[in-house]
Short mmCIF file of C-alpha atoms in Angstrom, two decimals:
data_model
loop_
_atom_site.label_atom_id
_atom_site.label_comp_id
_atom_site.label_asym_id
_atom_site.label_seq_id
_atom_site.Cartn_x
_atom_site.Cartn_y
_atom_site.Cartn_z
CA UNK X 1 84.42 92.04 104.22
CA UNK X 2 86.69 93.75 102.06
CA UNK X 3 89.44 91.89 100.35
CA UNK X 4 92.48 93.47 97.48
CA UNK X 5 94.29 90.99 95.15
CA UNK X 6 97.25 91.66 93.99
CA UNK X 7 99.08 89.69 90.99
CA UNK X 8 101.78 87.84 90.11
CA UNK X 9 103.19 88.29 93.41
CA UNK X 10 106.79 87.99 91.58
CA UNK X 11 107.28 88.83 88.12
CA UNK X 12 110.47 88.83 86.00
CA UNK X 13 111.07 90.77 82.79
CA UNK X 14 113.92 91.98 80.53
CA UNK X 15 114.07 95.43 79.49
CA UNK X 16 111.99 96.77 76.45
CA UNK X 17 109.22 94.27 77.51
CA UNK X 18 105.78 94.87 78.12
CA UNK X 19 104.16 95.27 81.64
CA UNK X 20 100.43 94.26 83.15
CA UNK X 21 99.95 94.01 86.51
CA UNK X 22 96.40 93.58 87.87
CA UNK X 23 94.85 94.80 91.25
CA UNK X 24 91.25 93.93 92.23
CA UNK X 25 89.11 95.01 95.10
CA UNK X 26 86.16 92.70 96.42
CA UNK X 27 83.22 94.11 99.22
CA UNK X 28 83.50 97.69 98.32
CA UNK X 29 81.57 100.33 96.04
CA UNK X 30 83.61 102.71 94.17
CA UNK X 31 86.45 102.76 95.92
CA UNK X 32 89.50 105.51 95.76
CA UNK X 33 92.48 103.17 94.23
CA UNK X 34 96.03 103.54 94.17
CA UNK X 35 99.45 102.32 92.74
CA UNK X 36 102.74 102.80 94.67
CA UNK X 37 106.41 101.96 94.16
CA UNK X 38 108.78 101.22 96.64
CA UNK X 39 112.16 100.88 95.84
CA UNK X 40 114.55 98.73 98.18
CA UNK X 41 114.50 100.23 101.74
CA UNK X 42 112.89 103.44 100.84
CA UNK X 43 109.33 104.58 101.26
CA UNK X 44 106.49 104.69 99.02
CA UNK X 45 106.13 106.94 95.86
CA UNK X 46 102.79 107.32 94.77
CA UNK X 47 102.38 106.76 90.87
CA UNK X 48 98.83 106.77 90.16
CA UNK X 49 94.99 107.13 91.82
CA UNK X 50 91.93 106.85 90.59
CA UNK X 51 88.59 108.07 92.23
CA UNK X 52 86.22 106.30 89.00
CA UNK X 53 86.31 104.03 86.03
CA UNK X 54 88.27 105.99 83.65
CA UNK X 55 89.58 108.37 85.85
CA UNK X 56 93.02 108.37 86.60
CA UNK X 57 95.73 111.00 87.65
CA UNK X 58 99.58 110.58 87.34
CA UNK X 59 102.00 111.64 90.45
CA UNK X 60 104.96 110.98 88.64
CA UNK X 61 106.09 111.06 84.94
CA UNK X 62 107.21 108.28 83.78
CA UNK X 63 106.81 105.15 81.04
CA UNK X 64 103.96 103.85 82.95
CA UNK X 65 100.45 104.20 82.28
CA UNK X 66 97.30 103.12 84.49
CA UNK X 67 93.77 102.02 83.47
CA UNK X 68 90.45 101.44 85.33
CA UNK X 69 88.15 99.77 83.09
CA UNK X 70 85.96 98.42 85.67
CA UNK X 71 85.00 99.90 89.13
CA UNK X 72 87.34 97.75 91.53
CA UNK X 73 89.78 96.83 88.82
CA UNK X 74 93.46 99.15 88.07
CA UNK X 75 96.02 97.84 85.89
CA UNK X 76 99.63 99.27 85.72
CA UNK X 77 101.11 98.96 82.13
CA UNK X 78 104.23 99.68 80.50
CA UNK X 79 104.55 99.47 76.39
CA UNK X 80 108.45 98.84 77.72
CA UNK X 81 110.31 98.07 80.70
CA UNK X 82 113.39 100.30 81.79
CA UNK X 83 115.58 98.79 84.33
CA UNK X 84 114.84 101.64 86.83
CA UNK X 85 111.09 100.30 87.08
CA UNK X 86 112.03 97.24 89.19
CA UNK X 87 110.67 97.20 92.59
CA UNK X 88 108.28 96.26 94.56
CA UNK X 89 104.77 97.61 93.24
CA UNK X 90 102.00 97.99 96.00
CA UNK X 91 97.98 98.30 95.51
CA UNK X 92 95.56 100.03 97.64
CA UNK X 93 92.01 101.06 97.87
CA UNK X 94 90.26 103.65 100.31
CA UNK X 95 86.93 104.48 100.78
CA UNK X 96 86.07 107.18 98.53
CA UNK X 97 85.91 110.71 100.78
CA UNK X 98 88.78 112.02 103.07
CA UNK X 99 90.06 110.65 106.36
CA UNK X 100 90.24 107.40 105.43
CA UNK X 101 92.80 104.66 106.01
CA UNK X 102 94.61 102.58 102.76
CA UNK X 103 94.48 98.86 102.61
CA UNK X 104 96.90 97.56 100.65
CA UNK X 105 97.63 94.56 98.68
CA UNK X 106 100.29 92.08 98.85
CA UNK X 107 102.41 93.67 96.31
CA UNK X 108 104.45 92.51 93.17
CA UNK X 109 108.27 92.09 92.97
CA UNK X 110 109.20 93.34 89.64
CA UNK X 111 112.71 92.34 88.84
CA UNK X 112 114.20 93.84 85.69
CA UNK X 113 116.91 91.67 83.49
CA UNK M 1 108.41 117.11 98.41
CA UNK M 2 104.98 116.09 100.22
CA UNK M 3 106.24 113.33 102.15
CA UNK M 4 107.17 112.74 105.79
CA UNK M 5 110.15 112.06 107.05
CA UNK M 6 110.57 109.22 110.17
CA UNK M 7 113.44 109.51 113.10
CA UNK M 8 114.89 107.52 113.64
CA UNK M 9 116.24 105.51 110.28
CA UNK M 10 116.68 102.32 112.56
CA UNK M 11 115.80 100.96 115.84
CA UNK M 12 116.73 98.40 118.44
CA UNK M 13 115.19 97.66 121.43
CA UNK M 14 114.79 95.06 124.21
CA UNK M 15 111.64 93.14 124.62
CA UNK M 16 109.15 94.98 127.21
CA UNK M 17 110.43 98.61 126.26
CA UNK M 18 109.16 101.07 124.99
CA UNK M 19 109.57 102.45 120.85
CA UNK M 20 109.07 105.79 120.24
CA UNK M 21 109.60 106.84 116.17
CA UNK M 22 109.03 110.53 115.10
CA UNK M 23 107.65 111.95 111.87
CA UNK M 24 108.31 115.05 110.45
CA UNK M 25 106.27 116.86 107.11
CA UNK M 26 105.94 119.94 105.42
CA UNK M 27 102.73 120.88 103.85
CA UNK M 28 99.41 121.21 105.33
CA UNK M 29 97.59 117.82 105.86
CA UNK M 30 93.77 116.44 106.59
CA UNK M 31 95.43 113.44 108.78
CA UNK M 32 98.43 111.70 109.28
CA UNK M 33 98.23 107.79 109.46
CA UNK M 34 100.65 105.39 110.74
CA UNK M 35 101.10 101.97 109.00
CA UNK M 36 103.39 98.89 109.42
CA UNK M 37 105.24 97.00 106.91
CA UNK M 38 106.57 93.40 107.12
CA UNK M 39 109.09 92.51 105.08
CA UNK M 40 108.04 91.79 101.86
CA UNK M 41 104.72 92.20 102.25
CA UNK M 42 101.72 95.36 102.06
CA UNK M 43 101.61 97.57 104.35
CA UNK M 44 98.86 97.37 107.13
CA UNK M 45 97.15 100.37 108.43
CA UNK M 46 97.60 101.21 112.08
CA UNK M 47 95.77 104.19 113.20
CA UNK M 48 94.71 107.74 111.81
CA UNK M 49 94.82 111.03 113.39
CA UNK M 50 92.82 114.21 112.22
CA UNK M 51 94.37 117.22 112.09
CA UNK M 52 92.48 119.03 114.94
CA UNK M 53 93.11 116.09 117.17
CA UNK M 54 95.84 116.17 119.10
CA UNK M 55 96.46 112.39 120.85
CA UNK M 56 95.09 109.05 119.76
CA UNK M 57 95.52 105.35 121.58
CA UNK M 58 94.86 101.91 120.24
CA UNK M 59 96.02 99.18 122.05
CA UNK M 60 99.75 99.50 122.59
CA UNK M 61 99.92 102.16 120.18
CA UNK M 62 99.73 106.02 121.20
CA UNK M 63 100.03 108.41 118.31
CA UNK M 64 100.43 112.26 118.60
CA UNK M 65 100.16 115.35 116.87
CA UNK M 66 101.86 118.61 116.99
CA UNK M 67 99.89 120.77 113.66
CA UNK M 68 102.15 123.75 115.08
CA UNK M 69 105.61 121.46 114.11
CA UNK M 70 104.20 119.73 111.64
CA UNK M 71 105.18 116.91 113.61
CA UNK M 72 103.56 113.35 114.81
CA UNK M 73 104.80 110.32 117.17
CA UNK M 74 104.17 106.95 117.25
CA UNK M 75 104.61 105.03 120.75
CA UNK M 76 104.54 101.44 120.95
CA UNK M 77 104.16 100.26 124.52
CA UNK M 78 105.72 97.25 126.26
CA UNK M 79 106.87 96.01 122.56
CA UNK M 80 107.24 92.32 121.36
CA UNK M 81 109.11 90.45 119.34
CA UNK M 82 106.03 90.21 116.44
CA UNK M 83 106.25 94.35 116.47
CA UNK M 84 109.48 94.07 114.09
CA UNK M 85 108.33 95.91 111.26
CA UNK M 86 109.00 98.93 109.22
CA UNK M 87 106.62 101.73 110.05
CA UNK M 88 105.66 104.45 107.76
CA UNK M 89 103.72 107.77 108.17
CA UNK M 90 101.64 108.91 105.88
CA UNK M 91 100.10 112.23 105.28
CA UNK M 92 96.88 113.02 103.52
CA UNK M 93 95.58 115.93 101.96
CA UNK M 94 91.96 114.67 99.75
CA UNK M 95 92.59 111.94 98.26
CA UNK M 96 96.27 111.73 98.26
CA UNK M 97 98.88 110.17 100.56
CA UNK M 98 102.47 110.89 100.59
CA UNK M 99 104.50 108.58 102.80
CA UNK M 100 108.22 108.87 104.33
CA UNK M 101 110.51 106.70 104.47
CA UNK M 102 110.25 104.73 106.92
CA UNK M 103 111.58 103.40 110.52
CA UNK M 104 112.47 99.95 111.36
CA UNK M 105 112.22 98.69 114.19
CA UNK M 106 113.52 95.59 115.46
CA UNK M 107 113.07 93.87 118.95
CA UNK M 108 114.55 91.68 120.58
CA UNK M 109 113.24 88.64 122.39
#
């Protein structure tokens, strides 16, 4: 079966610092993957997907960046942390064509100091 | 914007009734999908509706679709304590999703 991890679960930073959080996908072939943010209470916003390795296309501009180096692998990055980039940070993977549900991950809590 | 938007904000209900929560979006969509969020936690996927269907059931959970409205429902039959969530829709167009912003529901035992 299909499993996504999702880590550090919680992660606290102060502002300027860098960012790497890692999102892996286990019992799938070149999956569609995803980043969200959701702030406190609100929905999600979709930041980044990728459809390949290498391939990767930005929803939102921001001072975030996303990488796929490996098939089932997407890291979020940031060179340096804002204080509007806390909150909670959310994986997911679909199959790759249309009509297809998301599976998500657990998520990360990003506090920013 | 893309995303949906779910009526009500809140809800509270009794054990055993019924939850109705309403989403509304604006552009033209492959599906609409329904998914439930615990707190703190990812959201789970609950069931997916095409855009030339009209009605879908799974379990307790009846989902419909008005194309015309640009309008879904979600129904949650004889609800339970463990349905206490946040539920989002979700609409799709390729390989994009744009979600609203949510309903939460809470019942009470």
């Amino acid at each position: 079966s299909q499993t996504i991890h999702q880590w550090p679960a919680t992660l606290v930073q102060p502002v300027g610092s860098p960012l790497s959080l890692e999102c892996t996908v286990e019992g799938t072939s070149n999956p569609n993957l995803y980043w969200y943010r959701q702030a406190a209470g609100r929905g999600l916003q979709l930041l980044f997907y990728s459809v390949g390795i290498g391939q990767i296309s930005s929803e939102v501009p921001q001072n975030l960046s996303a990488s796929r180096p490996q098939d089932r692998q997407f890291i979020l990055s940031s060179k340096k942390l804002l204080l509007s980039d806390s909150g909670f940070y959310l994986c997911a993977w679909s199959v790759g064509y249309s009509n297809q549900p998301q599976h998500f991950g657990d998520g990360t809590r990003l506090s920013i100091l | 914007s893309q995303q949906g938007e779910e009526d009500p904000q809140a809800l509270s209900i009794q054990e055993g009734e019924n939850a109705t929560m309403n989403c509304s979006y604006k552009t033209s969509i492959n599906n609409l999908q329904w998914y439930r969020q615990n707190s703190g936690r990812g959201l789970v996927h609950l069931i997916l509706i095409r855009s030339n269907e009209r009605e879908k059931h799974s379990g307790r959970l009846r989902v419909t679709l008005d194309t015309s409205k640009k309008s879904s429902s979600l129904l949650i039959t004889a609800s339970r304590a463990a349905d206490t969530a946040s539920y989002f829709c979700a609409t799709g167009t390729g390989n994009q999703f744009y979600f609203g912003t949510g309903t939460s529901l809470t019942v009470i035992p």
